[in-house]
Short mmCIF file of C-alpha atoms and ligand atoms in Angstrom, two decimals:
data_model
loop_
_atom_site.label_atom_id
_atom_site.label_comp_id
_atom_site.label_asym_id
_atom_site.label_seq_id
_atom_site.Cartn_x
_atom_site.Cartn_y
_atom_site.Cartn_z
CA MET O 1 0.07 0.00 0.02
CA LEU O 2 1.27 3.51 -0.97
CA LEU O 3 -0.06 6.55 0.88
CA ASP O 4 0.93 9.69 -1.07
CA LEU O 5 1.68 12.61 1.54
CA ASP O 6 3.14 14.78 -1.06
CA PRO O 7 0.98 17.66 -2.32
CA GLN O 8 2.87 17.58 -5.50
CA GLY O 9 1.10 14.23 -5.99
CA ASN O 10 3.52 12.85 -8.50
CA ALA O 11 3.41 9.14 -7.20
CA SER O 12 -0.30 9.21 -7.30
CA SER O 13 -0.56 10.56 -10.89
CA TRP O 14 2.06 8.30 -12.02
CA LEU O 15 0.20 5.37 -10.78
CA GLY O 16 -3.22 6.22 -12.20
CA GLY O 17 -4.81 7.57 -8.84
CA GLY O 18 -4.50 11.38 -8.89
CA GLY O 19 -7.43 13.84 -8.65
CA ASP O 20 -9.29 12.09 -5.65
CA ILE O 21 -9.51 13.42 -2.10
CA GLY O 22 -7.65 10.69 -0.98
CA ILE O 23 -5.20 11.21 2.10
CA PHE O 24 -6.55 14.58 2.62
CA SER O 25 -9.79 13.37 3.95
CA VAL O 26 -8.01 10.61 6.06
CA LEU O 27 -5.94 13.53 7.69
CA THR O 28 -8.57 16.16 8.09
CA GLU O 29 -12.02 14.55 8.05
CA SER O 30 -11.44 11.17 9.91
CA GLN O 31 -12.18 9.11 6.72
CA SER O 32 -10.67 5.51 7.23
CA VAL O 33 -7.67 4.69 5.16
CA GLU O 34 -9.52 1.70 3.45
CA SER O 35 -12.14 4.12 2.39
CA GLN O 36 -9.80 6.06 0.09
CA LEU O 37 -7.71 3.23 -1.08
CA VAL O 38 -7.70 2.95 -5.00
CA LYS O 39 -6.18 0.48 -7.13
CA SER O 40 -3.03 1.34 -9.12
CA THR O 41 -1.79 0.56 -12.57
CA VAL O 42 0.48 -1.74 -10.81
CA GLU O 43 -0.72 -5.36 -9.47
CA GLY O 44 -0.59 -5.85 -5.83
CA LEU O 45 -0.32 -1.99 -5.28
CA SER O 46 -2.98 0.21 -4.15
CA LEU O 47 -2.80 3.54 -3.00
CA VAL O 48 -4.29 6.46 -1.07
CA PRO O 49 -3.67 9.47 -3.48
CA ALA O 50 -2.66 12.86 -2.78
CA SER O 51 -4.69 15.62 -4.03
CA GLN O 52 -4.44 19.26 -4.83
CA ARG O 53 -6.18 19.89 -1.37
CA LEU O 54 -3.45 18.23 0.73
CA ALA O 55 -1.41 21.48 0.36
CA GLY O 56 -4.18 22.88 2.68
CA ALA O 57 -4.06 19.94 5.17
CA GLU O 58 -1.24 21.44 7.08
CA ARG O 59 -3.10 24.43 8.01
CA ILE O 60 -6.16 22.41 9.12
CA LEU O 61 -4.11 19.99 11.10
CA ALA O 62 -2.20 22.65 12.83
CA ASN O 63 -5.29 23.76 14.64
CA GLU O 64 -6.09 20.00 16.14
CA LEU O 65 -4.90 18.49 19.43
CA ALA O 66 -1.91 16.21 18.69
CA ALA O 67 -1.87 16.83 14.91
CA GLU O 68 1.67 15.13 14.75
CA THR O 69 0.03 11.79 15.44
CA THR O 70 -3.03 11.89 13.32
CA LEU O 71 -1.60 9.43 10.67
CA ARG O 72 -0.59 7.04 13.18
CA ARG O 73 -3.87 6.96 14.58
CA ARG O 74 -5.60 6.52 11.35
CA LEU O 75 -3.41 3.47 10.46
CA GLU O 76 -3.76 2.01 13.97
CA GLY O 77 -7.45 2.09 13.16
CA ALA O 78 -7.10 0.70 9.77
CA GLU O 79 -7.03 -3.03 8.56
CA LEU O 80 -3.47 -3.58 7.21
CA SER O 81 -3.18 -7.34 7.63
CA GLY O 82 -3.61 -8.07 3.98
CA TRP O 83 -0.58 -5.92 3.19
CA ASP O 84 3.16 -6.81 3.20
CA TYR O 85 4.23 -2.81 3.30
CA VAL O 86 2.69 0.25 3.97
CA ILE O 87 4.88 2.83 2.03
CA ILE O 88 4.63 6.50 2.69
CA ASP O 89 5.87 9.05 0.22
CA THR O 90 6.72 12.37 2.01
CA PRO O 91 6.91 15.97 0.77
CA PRO O 92 10.29 17.46 0.12
CA ALA O 93 10.03 19.51 3.39
CA LEU O 94 10.12 18.99 6.82
CA ASN O 95 6.57 19.98 7.51
CA LEU O 96 3.68 18.70 9.49
CA LEU O 97 2.87 16.24 6.82
CA THR O 98 6.28 14.70 7.04
CA ILE O 99 6.14 14.73 10.78
CA ASN O 100 3.02 12.80 10.68
CA ALA O 101 4.73 10.25 8.28
CA LEU O 102 7.81 9.80 10.65
CA THR O 103 5.26 9.33 13.61
CA ALA O 104 3.54 6.55 11.93
CA ALA O 105 6.39 4.71 10.29
CA ASP O 106 8.42 1.94 11.64
CA GLN O 107 11.40 2.84 9.20
CA VAL O 108 12.45 5.50 7.40
CA LEU O 109 14.55 5.43 4.24
CA VAL O 110 16.33 8.50 3.25
CA PRO O 111 17.02 9.20 -0.45
CA VAL O 112 20.15 11.73 -0.86
CA GLU O 113 20.92 12.83 -4.38
CA ALA O 114 24.46 12.42 -5.01
CA HIS O 115 25.44 16.29 -4.75
CA VAL O 116 26.94 17.97 -2.24
CA LEU O 117 24.33 20.53 -1.88
CA ALA O 118 21.82 17.48 -0.69
CA LEU O 119 24.28 16.91 2.13
CA SER O 120 23.01 19.77 4.20
CA GLY O 121 19.71 18.62 3.91
CA VAL O 122 20.49 15.40 5.34
CA ALA O 123 21.83 16.74 8.52
CA GLN O 124 18.47 18.44 9.02
CA ILE O 125 16.41 15.58 8.38
CA VAL O 126 18.61 13.42 10.56
CA SER O 127 18.13 16.06 13.68
CA THR O 128 14.21 15.96 12.79
CA ILE O 129 14.32 12.01 13.08
CA GLY O 130 16.14 12.50 16.10
CA LEU O 131 13.37 14.72 17.71
CA VAL O 132 10.61 12.37 16.57
CA GLN O 133 12.40 9.49 17.90
CA SER O 134 12.59 11.00 21.28
CA ARG O 135 9.20 13.01 21.49
CA LEU O 136 6.73 11.09 19.19
CA ASN O 137 7.94 7.65 18.07
CA PRO O 138 10.57 5.82 20.08
CA LYS O 139 10.52 2.84 17.48
CA LEU O 140 11.38 4.75 14.48
CA ARG O 141 14.51 3.19 12.92
CA THR O 142 16.49 4.66 10.17
CA ALA O 143 16.58 1.87 7.40
CA GLY O 144 19.27 3.76 5.79
CA PHE O 145 20.72 6.46 3.21
CA LEU O 146 19.96 5.91 -0.23
CA LEU O 147 22.17 7.54 -2.81
CA CYS O 148 20.40 8.67 -6.00
CA ARG O 149 21.20 10.00 -9.27
CA PHE O 150 24.48 8.58 -8.82
CA ASP O 151 26.94 9.48 -11.77
CA SER O 152 29.66 6.95 -11.95
CA ARG O 153 31.76 9.04 -14.51
CA THR O 154 32.21 11.90 -12.23
CA ARG O 155 34.46 12.29 -8.97
CA HIS O 156 31.76 14.26 -7.61
CA SER O 157 29.27 11.35 -6.79
CA ALA O 158 32.11 9.11 -5.31
CA GLU O 159 33.03 12.16 -3.16
CA VAL O 160 29.45 12.50 -1.85
CA ARG O 161 29.23 8.90 -1.16
CA GLU O 162 32.61 9.10 1.00
CA ARG O 163 31.39 12.19 3.07
CA LEU O 164 28.20 10.24 3.68
CA THR O 165 29.85 7.15 4.60
CA ALA O 166 32.34 8.93 6.82
CA LYS O 167 29.28 10.44 8.82
CA PHE O 168 26.72 7.66 8.84
CA GLY O 169 29.03 4.43 8.33
CA ASP O 170 26.91 1.46 7.37
CA ARG O 171 23.92 3.29 7.59
CA VAL O 172 24.55 4.14 3.93
CA LEU O 173 22.92 1.41 1.90
CA ARG O 174 25.31 -0.52 -0.38
CA THR O 175 22.86 -0.06 -3.11
CA VAL O 176 23.01 3.21 -5.30
CA ILE O 177 20.62 4.43 -7.66
CA HIS O 178 22.47 5.46 -10.69
CA GLU O 179 21.40 8.45 -12.95
CA ASN O 180 19.50 6.35 -15.55
CA ILE O 181 17.23 7.92 -18.52
CA ARG O 182 14.67 4.90 -18.12
CA LEU O 183 14.04 6.26 -14.98
CA ALA O 184 13.08 9.54 -16.01
CA GLU O 185 10.85 8.04 -18.88
CA ALA O 186 8.82 5.49 -17.13
CA PRO O 187 6.48 7.80 -15.34
CA SER O 188 5.21 9.23 -18.31
CA PHE O 189 4.14 5.75 -19.47
CA ALA O 190 2.76 5.12 -15.95
CA GLU O 191 4.77 2.18 -15.54
CA PRO O 192 7.05 1.15 -12.81
CA ILE O 193 10.67 0.50 -13.93
CA GLU O 194 10.39 -3.44 -13.49
CA THR O 195 8.06 -3.50 -16.49
CA TYR O 196 8.90 -0.38 -18.46
CA ALA O 197 12.74 -1.17 -18.83
CA PRO O 198 13.29 -4.54 -17.00
CA SER O 199 16.87 -4.84 -18.38
CA SER O 200 17.83 -1.38 -17.59
CA GLN O 201 20.38 -0.34 -14.97
CA GLY O 202 17.35 1.52 -13.21
CA ALA O 203 15.66 -1.68 -12.90
CA ALA O 204 18.66 -3.60 -11.43
CA ASP O 205 19.55 -0.70 -9.09
CA TYR O 206 15.87 -0.68 -7.49
CA GLY O 207 15.61 -4.46 -7.60
CA ALA O 208 18.85 -4.37 -5.64
CA LEU O 209 17.33 -1.86 -3.07
CA ALA O 210 14.45 -4.12 -2.64
CA MET O 211 16.73 -6.96 -1.86
CA GLU O 212 19.01 -5.15 0.36
CA PHE O 213 16.04 -3.74 2.13
CA ILE O 214 14.55 -7.20 2.60
CA ALA O 215 17.67 -8.69 3.88
CA MET O 216 18.32 -5.97 6.34
CA GLU O 217 14.82 -6.93 7.92
CA ASN O 218 15.58 -10.49 8.14
CA ALA O 219 18.79 -10.09 9.70
N1 ATP G 301 18.25 7.82 -10.98
C1 ATP G 301 17.59 8.86 -11.88
N2 ATP G 301 17.91 8.93 -13.02
C2 ATP G 301 17.20 9.65 -13.90
N3 ATP G 301 16.45 10.56 -13.61
C3 ATP G 301 15.87 10.57 -12.45
C4 ATP G 301 16.42 9.51 -11.39
N4 ATP G 301 15.67 9.96 -10.23
C5 ATP G 301 14.77 10.74 -10.56
N5 ATP G 301 14.90 11.31 -11.76
C6 ATP G 301 14.20 12.11 -12.48
O1 ATP G 301 13.64 13.16 -11.51
C7 ATP G 301 11.99 13.06 -11.47
C8 ATP G 301 11.72 13.38 -10.11
O2 ATP G 301 12.32 12.20 -9.15
P1 ATP G 301 11.81 11.60 -8.02
O3 ATP G 301 10.36 11.04 -8.08
O4 ATP G 301 12.75 11.04 -7.15
O5 ATP G 301 11.48 13.12 -7.18
P2 ATP G 301 10.15 13.70 -6.54
O6 ATP G 301 9.79 12.75 -5.51
O7 ATP G 301 9.39 13.99 -7.57
O8 ATP G 301 11.00 14.98 -5.94
P3 ATP G 301 10.67 15.48 -4.52
O9 ATP G 301 9.73 14.86 -3.83
O10 ATP G 301 11.90 15.73 -4.13
O11 ATP G 301 10.09 17.14 -5.11
C9 ATP G 301 11.84 11.78 -12.15
O12 ATP G 301 10.81 11.82 -12.64
C10 ATP G 301 12.84 11.83 -13.17
O13 ATP G 301 12.59 12.42 -14.13
MG1 MG G 302 9.32 12.94 -3.66
#
């Protein structure tokens, strides 16, 4: 199951589920998660979509008591036993929606663009994760830092990897997602990389990510 908490709604529109009220009404109108669940174009994956209204959700939530735990409370009341994973896509900002996601989650995966500028953002998210752990969700674990848009031809990407590893050691995932044009193309065909370009580097990288993640869980 995918919960799209990003008002940009890319994950939803790519998966053929945009435009509905979706997660907005789960967060602000006490709708159940199940009532907003729609099938995606991918077999086995359903989603609670984002919508334009989600941009206003933060303001509405801010007026409520225990606003940070809203999503967790909704998920606690949901029937999730039929699902292997609930994946929450967050906005690219540390706002109340992101705090809701971190408060509801067991694990957080931090994608880091292989660019020096992205490293200051990592420091910020790490400090926010620490605050959420101590105040709201002690069981939150950092599953790892995932280097994305990695360009093996440049020294720069390798440098970013070294700096991240110096700081976070083995919490930096072994898998990196290389820059790959097939990954840029796939969304416009509303297809996941595994079916759009199964023999591409992008498919291999995301496959490796899934395997590394599952191996970590079983360790
Ligand atoms: N590894 C990659 N190789 C090539 N293009 C990529 C890669 N990763 C992302 N992109 C391009 O960037 C676009 C957005 O990527 P992504 O989905 O990771 O960001 P986003 O979640 O929309 O951004 P954000 O939430 O940070 O605003 C993709 O549609 C694709 O065009
Ligand atoms: Mg995003």
